[in-house]
Every structure is written in structure tokens, then in C-alpha cells.
mmCIF file with all atom_site columns, C-alpha atoms in Angstrom:
data_model
loop_
_atom_site.group_PDB
_atom_site.id
_atom_site.type_symbol
_atom_site.label_atom_id
_atom_site.label_alt_id
_atom_site.label_comp_id
_atom_site.label_asym_id
_atom_site.label_entity_id
_atom_site.label_seq_id
_atom_site.pdbx_PDB_ins_code
_atom_site.Cartn_x
_atom_site.Cartn_y
_atom_site.Cartn_z
_atom_site.occupancy
_atom_site.B_iso_or_equiv
_atom_site.pdbx_formal_charge
_atom_site.auth_seq_id
_atom_site.auth_comp_id
_atom_site.auth_asym_id
_atom_site.auth_atom_id
_atom_site.pdbx_PDB_model_num
ATOM 1   C CA . ASP O 1 1   ? 0.000   0.000   0.000  1.00 0.00 ? 1   ASP O CA 1
ATOM 2   C CA . ASP O 1 2   ? 1.543   3.265   -1.133 1.00 0.00 ? 2   ASP O CA 1
ATOM 3   C CA . GLY O 1 3   ? -1.001  5.526   0.644  1.00 0.00 ? 3   GLY O CA 1
ATOM 4   C CA . GLN O 1 4   ? -2.600  6.563   -2.662 1.00 0.00 ? 4   GLN O CA 1
ATOM 5   C CA . ALA O 1 5   ? -6.384  6.498   -3.039 1.00 0.00 ? 5   ALA O CA 1
ATOM 6   C CA . ASP O 1 6   ? -7.651  3.544   -5.042 1.00 0.00 ? 6   ASP O CA 1
ATOM 7   C CA . SER O 1 7   ? -9.034  4.859   -8.345 1.00 0.00 ? 7   SER O CA 1
ATOM 8   C CA . ARG O 1 8   ? -11.368 1.849   -8.526 1.00 0.00 ? 8   ARG O CA 1
ATOM 9   C CA . MET O 1 9   ? -13.264 2.968   -5.413 1.00 0.00 ? 9   MET O CA 1
ATOM 10  C CA . PRO O 1 10  ? -16.791 4.200   -6.249 1.00 0.00 ? 10  PRO O CA 1
ATOM 11  C CA . VAL O 1 11  ? -17.543 7.854   -5.693 1.00 0.00 ? 11  VAL O CA 1
ATOM 12  C CA . LEU O 1 12  ? -20.799 8.693   -3.941 1.00 0.00 ? 12  LEU O CA 1
ATOM 13  C CA . PRO O 1 13  ? -23.049 11.315  -5.522 1.00 0.00 ? 13  PRO O CA 1
ATOM 14  C CA . LEU O 1 14  ? -22.776 14.800  -4.023 1.00 0.00 ? 14  LEU O CA 1
ATOM 15  C CA . GLU O 1 15  ? -26.371 14.685  -2.784 1.00 0.00 ? 15  GLU O CA 1
ATOM 16  C CA . PHE O 1 16  ? -25.511 11.908  -0.306 1.00 0.00 ? 16  PHE O CA 1
ATOM 17  C CA . ASP O 1 17  ? -23.603 13.199  2.699  1.00 0.00 ? 17  ASP O CA 1
ATOM 18  C CA . GLY O 1 18  ? -24.326 10.379  5.128  1.00 0.00 ? 18  GLY O CA 1
ATOM 19  C CA . ALA O 1 19  ? -26.127 12.648  7.554  1.00 0.00 ? 19  ALA O CA 1
ATOM 20  C CA . GLY O 1 20  ? -28.492 14.918  5.652  1.00 0.00 ? 20  GLY O CA 1
ATOM 21  C CA . GLY O 1 21  ? -30.912 12.501  4.054  1.00 0.00 ? 21  GLY O CA 1
ATOM 22  C CA . SER O 1 22  ? -31.633 8.905   3.311  1.00 0.00 ? 22  SER O CA 1
ATOM 23  C CA . GLY O 1 23  ? -29.609 8.956   0.116  1.00 0.00 ? 23  GLY O CA 1
ATOM 24  C CA . ALA O 1 24  ? -32.595 7.424   -1.653 1.00 0.00 ? 24  ALA O CA 1
ATOM 25  C CA . ALA O 1 25  ? -34.174 10.782  -2.418 1.00 0.00 ? 25  ALA O CA 1
ATOM 26  C CA . SER O 1 26  ? -31.862 13.405  -3.813 1.00 0.00 ? 26  SER O CA 1
ATOM 27  C CA . THR O 1 27  ? -32.665 16.897  -2.615 1.00 0.00 ? 27  THR O CA 1
ATOM 28  C CA . GLY O 1 28  ? -29.665 18.614  -4.152 1.00 0.00 ? 28  GLY O CA 1
ATOM 29  C CA . ARG O 1 29  ? -29.087 20.503  -0.881 1.00 0.00 ? 29  ARG O CA 1
ATOM 30  C CA . ARG O 1 30  ? -25.740 19.224  0.268  1.00 0.00 ? 30  ARG O CA 1
ATOM 31  C CA . GLY O 1 31  ? -25.631 19.064  4.065  1.00 0.00 ? 31  GLY O CA 1
ATOM 32  C CA . ALA O 1 32  ? -29.180 20.343  4.571  1.00 0.00 ? 32  ALA O CA 1
ATOM 33  C CA . ARG O 1 33  ? -31.409 18.315  6.874  1.00 0.00 ? 33  ARG O CA 1
ATOM 34  C CA . ALA O 1 34  ? -34.644 17.273  5.214  1.00 0.00 ? 34  ALA O CA 1
ATOM 35  C CA . SER O 1 35  ? -37.984 16.905  6.916  1.00 0.00 ? 35  SER O CA 1
ATOM 36  C CA . LEU O 1 36  ? -39.239 13.395  7.629  1.00 0.00 ? 36  LEU O CA 1
ATOM 37  C CA . SER O 1 37  ? -41.922 13.534  4.961  1.00 0.00 ? 37  SER O CA 1
ATOM 38  C CA . GLU O 1 38  ? -39.465 14.473  2.190  1.00 0.00 ? 38  GLU O CA 1
ATOM 39  C CA . ASN O 1 39  ? -37.339 11.316  2.279  1.00 0.00 ? 39  ASN O CA 1
ATOM 40  C CA . TYR O 1 40  ? -39.133 8.634   4.258  1.00 0.00 ? 40  TYR O CA 1
ATOM 41  C CA . THR O 1 41  ? -41.932 6.213   3.579  1.00 0.00 ? 41  THR O CA 1
ATOM 42  C CA . MET O 1 42  ? -45.082 6.343   5.672  1.00 0.00 ? 42  MET O CA 1
ATOM 43  C CA . ARG O 1 43  ? -43.904 3.148   7.397  1.00 0.00 ? 43  ARG O CA 1
ATOM 44  C CA . THR O 1 44  ? -40.619 4.797   8.437  1.00 0.00 ? 44  THR O CA 1
ATOM 45  C CA . MET O 1 45  ? -42.471 7.859   9.725  1.00 0.00 ? 45  MET O CA 1
ATOM 46  C CA . GLU O 1 46  ? -44.768 5.605   11.794 1.00 0.00 ? 46  GLU O CA 1
ATOM 47  C CA . LEU O 1 47  ? -41.715 3.899   13.314 1.00 0.00 ? 47  LEU O CA 1
ATOM 48  C CA . MET O 1 48  ? -40.197 7.320   14.064 1.00 0.00 ? 48  MET O CA 1
ATOM 49  C CA . ALA O 1 49  ? -43.428 8.277   15.856 1.00 0.00 ? 49  ALA O CA 1
ATOM 50  C CA . LEU O 1 50  ? -43.123 5.100   17.932 1.00 0.00 ? 50  LEU O CA 1
ATOM 51  C CA . PHE O 1 51  ? -39.543 6.057   18.834 1.00 0.00 ? 51  PHE O CA 1
ATOM 52  C CA . GLU O 1 52  ? -40.730 9.536   19.853 1.00 0.00 ? 52  GLU O CA 1
ATOM 53  C CA . GLU O 1 53  ? -43.079 7.832   22.311 1.00 0.00 ? 53  GLU O CA 1
ATOM 54  C CA . LYS O 1 54  ? -40.509 5.312   23.587 1.00 0.00 ? 54  LYS O CA 1
ATOM 55  C CA . LEU O 1 55  ? -37.648 7.838   23.792 1.00 0.00 ? 55  LEU O CA 1
ATOM 56  C CA . PRO O 1 56  ? -39.068 10.876  25.647 1.00 0.00 ? 56  PRO O CA 1
ATOM 57  C CA . ASN O 1 57  ? -35.638 12.495  26.173 1.00 0.00 ? 57  ASN O CA 1
ATOM 58  C CA . GLU O 1 58  ? -31.970 12.237  25.159 1.00 0.00 ? 58  GLU O CA 1
ATOM 59  C CA . ASP O 1 59  ? -31.104 9.948   28.092 1.00 0.00 ? 59  ASP O CA 1
ATOM 60  C CA . SER O 1 60  ? -33.775 7.338   27.294 1.00 0.00 ? 60  SER O CA 1
ATOM 61  C CA . PHE O 1 61  ? -32.879 3.960   25.798 1.00 0.00 ? 61  PHE O CA 1
ATOM 62  C CA . VAL O 1 62  ? -35.096 1.368   24.140 1.00 0.00 ? 62  VAL O CA 1
ATOM 63  C CA . ASP O 1 63  ? -34.300 -2.310  23.610 1.00 0.00 ? 63  ASP O CA 1
ATOM 64  C CA . PHE O 1 64  ? -35.093 -2.710  19.914 1.00 0.00 ? 64  PHE O CA 1
ATOM 65  C CA . ILE O 1 65  ? -35.665 -6.464  19.991 1.00 0.00 ? 65  ILE O CA 1
ATOM 66  C CA . ALA O 1 66  ? -37.720 -6.653  23.192 1.00 0.00 ? 66  ALA O CA 1
ATOM 67  C CA . GLU O 1 67  ? -39.759 -3.475  22.804 1.00 0.00 ? 67  GLU O CA 1
ATOM 68  C CA . ILE O 1 68  ? -40.107 -2.995  19.049 1.00 0.00 ? 68  ILE O CA 1
ATOM 69  C CA . LEU O 1 69  ? -39.574 -6.259  17.158 1.00 0.00 ? 69  LEU O CA 1
ATOM 70  C CA . LYS O 1 70  ? -41.488 -8.532  19.518 1.00 0.00 ? 70  LYS O CA 1
ATOM 71  C CA . GLN O 1 71  ? -44.619 -6.425  18.874 1.00 0.00 ? 71  GLN O CA 1
ATOM 72  C CA . ALA O 1 72  ? -44.457 -7.143  15.142 1.00 0.00 ? 72  ALA O CA 1
ATOM 73  C CA . PRO O 1 73  ? -46.954 -9.811  14.053 1.00 0.00 ? 73  PRO O CA 1
ATOM 74  C CA . THR O 1 74  ? -44.854 -11.462 11.299 1.00 0.00 ? 74  THR O CA 1
ATOM 75  C CA . ARG O 1 75  ? -41.257 -11.993 10.208 1.00 0.00 ? 75  ARG O CA 1
ATOM 76  C CA . PHE O 1 76  ? -41.922 -9.745  7.217  1.00 0.00 ? 76  PHE O CA 1
ATOM 77  C CA . VAL O 1 77  ? -42.959 -6.840  9.462  1.00 0.00 ? 77  VAL O CA 1
ATOM 78  C CA . ARG O 1 78  ? -39.927 -7.466  11.730 1.00 0.00 ? 78  ARG O CA 1
ATOM 79  C CA . ALA O 1 79  ? -37.663 -7.277  8.676  1.00 0.00 ? 79  ALA O CA 1
ATOM 80  C CA . GLN O 1 80  ? -39.331 -4.017  7.580  1.00 0.00 ? 80  GLN O CA 1
ATOM 81  C CA . ARG O 1 81  ? -38.909 -2.496  11.037 1.00 0.00 ? 81  ARG O CA 1
ATOM 82  C CA . THR O 1 82  ? -35.266 -3.530  11.137 1.00 0.00 ? 82  THR O CA 1
ATOM 83  C CA . TYR O 1 83  ? -34.638 -1.936  7.746  1.00 0.00 ? 83  TYR O CA 1
ATOM 84  C CA . ASP O 1 84  ? -36.467 1.270   8.760  1.00 0.00 ? 84  ASP O CA 1
ATOM 85  C CA . MET O 1 85  ? -34.495 1.406   12.020 1.00 0.00 ? 85  MET O CA 1
ATOM 86  C CA . LEU O 1 86  ? -31.239 1.149   10.053 1.00 0.00 ? 86  LEU O CA 1
ATOM 87  C CA . VAL O 1 87  ? -32.379 3.978   7.755  1.00 0.00 ? 87  VAL O CA 1
ATOM 88  C CA . LEU O 1 88  ? -33.015 6.161   10.815 1.00 0.00 ? 88  LEU O CA 1
ATOM 89  C CA . VAL O 1 89  ? -29.622 5.209   12.280 1.00 0.00 ? 89  VAL O CA 1
ATOM 90  C CA . SER O 1 90  ? -27.850 6.033   9.003  1.00 0.00 ? 90  SER O CA 1
ATOM 91  C CA . ASP O 1 91  ? -29.507 9.464   9.056  1.00 0.00 ? 91  ASP O CA 1
ATOM 92  C CA . ARG O 1 92  ? -28.355 9.987   12.652 1.00 0.00 ? 92  ARG O CA 1
ATOM 93  C CA . ARG O 1 93  ? -31.931 10.229  13.910 1.00 0.00 ? 93  ARG O CA 1
ATOM 94  C CA . LEU O 1 94  ? -31.169 7.252   16.167 1.00 0.00 ? 94  LEU O CA 1
ATOM 95  C CA . SER O 1 95  ? -27.998 6.118   17.879 1.00 0.00 ? 95  SER O CA 1
ATOM 96  C CA . VAL O 1 96  ? -27.408 2.381   18.200 1.00 0.00 ? 96  VAL O CA 1
ATOM 97  C CA . ARG O 1 97  ? -25.351 0.406   20.703 1.00 0.00 ? 97  ARG O CA 1
ATOM 98  C CA . GLN O 1 98  ? -24.738 -3.348  20.729 1.00 0.00 ? 98  GLN O CA 1
ATOM 99  C CA . HIS O 1 99  ? -22.061 -4.621  23.093 1.00 0.00 ? 99  HIS O CA 1
ATOM 100 C CA . ALA O 1 100 ? -21.722 -8.124  21.647 1.00 0.00 ? 100 ALA O CA 1
ATOM 101 C CA . PRO O 1 101 ? -22.700 -9.970  18.473 1.00 0.00 ? 101 PRO O CA 1
ATOM 102 C CA . TYR O 1 102 ? -26.283 -11.240 18.772 1.00 0.00 ? 102 TYR O CA 1
ATOM 103 C CA . GLY O 1 103 ? -26.673 -9.116  21.917 1.00 0.00 ? 103 GLY O CA 1
ATOM 104 C CA . ASP O 1 104 ? -29.327 -6.578  22.794 1.00 0.00 ? 104 ASP O CA 1
ATOM 105 C CA . ILE O 1 105 ? -29.679 -3.683  20.363 1.00 0.00 ? 105 ILE O CA 1
ATOM 106 C CA . MET O 1 106 ? -30.105 -0.530  22.407 1.00 0.00 ? 106 MET O CA 1
ATOM 107 C CA . LEU O 1 107 ? -31.320 2.642   20.706 1.00 0.00 ? 107 LEU O CA 1
ATOM 108 C CA . ARG O 1 108 ? -31.468 6.245   21.822 1.00 0.00 ? 108 ARG O CA 1
ATOM 109 C CA . ARG O 1 109 ? -32.058 9.605   20.192 1.00 0.00 ? 109 ARG O CA 1
ATOM 110 C CA . GLY O 1 110 ? -29.376 10.600  17.723 1.00 0.00 ? 110 GLY O CA 1
ATOM 111 C CA . GLY O 1 111 ? -28.165 14.086  16.857 1.00 0.00 ? 111 GLY O CA 1
ATOM 112 C CA . GLY O 1 112 ? -30.778 14.487  14.105 1.00 0.00 ? 112 GLY O CA 1
ATOM 113 C CA . PHE O 1 113 ? -33.727 13.046  16.034 1.00 0.00 ? 113 PHE O CA 1
ATOM 114 C CA . ARG O 1 114 ? -35.797 16.235  15.922 1.00 0.00 ? 114 ARG O CA 1
ATOM 115 C CA . VAL O 1 115 ? -36.220 17.992  12.608 1.00 0.00 ? 115 VAL O CA 1
#
């Protein structure tokens, strides 16, 4: 390794900054935070509303598996909720902590929780 950047590495589009939006919907406003309704599905917004209820302040934690997934009626819905949770984590609306593989997934409000 000579310390040079690999020219084969893909370059992300300018609209995706890893913190300002989901990356799925391009707003063209680099670094600007978008409202929930601009980039998220109704299902993701419903999950965010559930997190608002479960996480009343910045010091609150929720056990994702015990308190969110176990309420889901089917494996399909559990998979959807897991995906939506990861979207919210990637947008810094939630902060995730897992101390060991296959361990509890603890969530709390991220820096972008309120928009």
C-alpha cells in the first residue's frame, strides 16, 4: 500500500452526505437536513413516531428487539422495522449500541432526532 487512493473505489453522488438525508431521495441541498416527509416512507415515519413515544428524552434507551420487534406480528414486518431502524440510524436520527454480536440492540435519540 503506497497511501494513494484507489481509483477503482466508487464515488458517492454529491447529494448523499451520510447525515443529511436517506440517500434514496436526492434533494440537491448538500448538508441540509430534510424533513421526515421528504425522504421517508409512511412506514418509516410511523416507526419514528413510535420512537418519539418510547424515547421521551436524550437519556432514554429502548431495547429494539424486546420493545419494538417482539410487537411485530410477522417476520416480514420485523424485517421491515429492522430496515427502517437502520435507515433512521444512518440518518443519525437514532444512535445504536450493541455490546456483543447477537446481543441486545439498544437505541437512543441521535443528533438528528428532531427535525
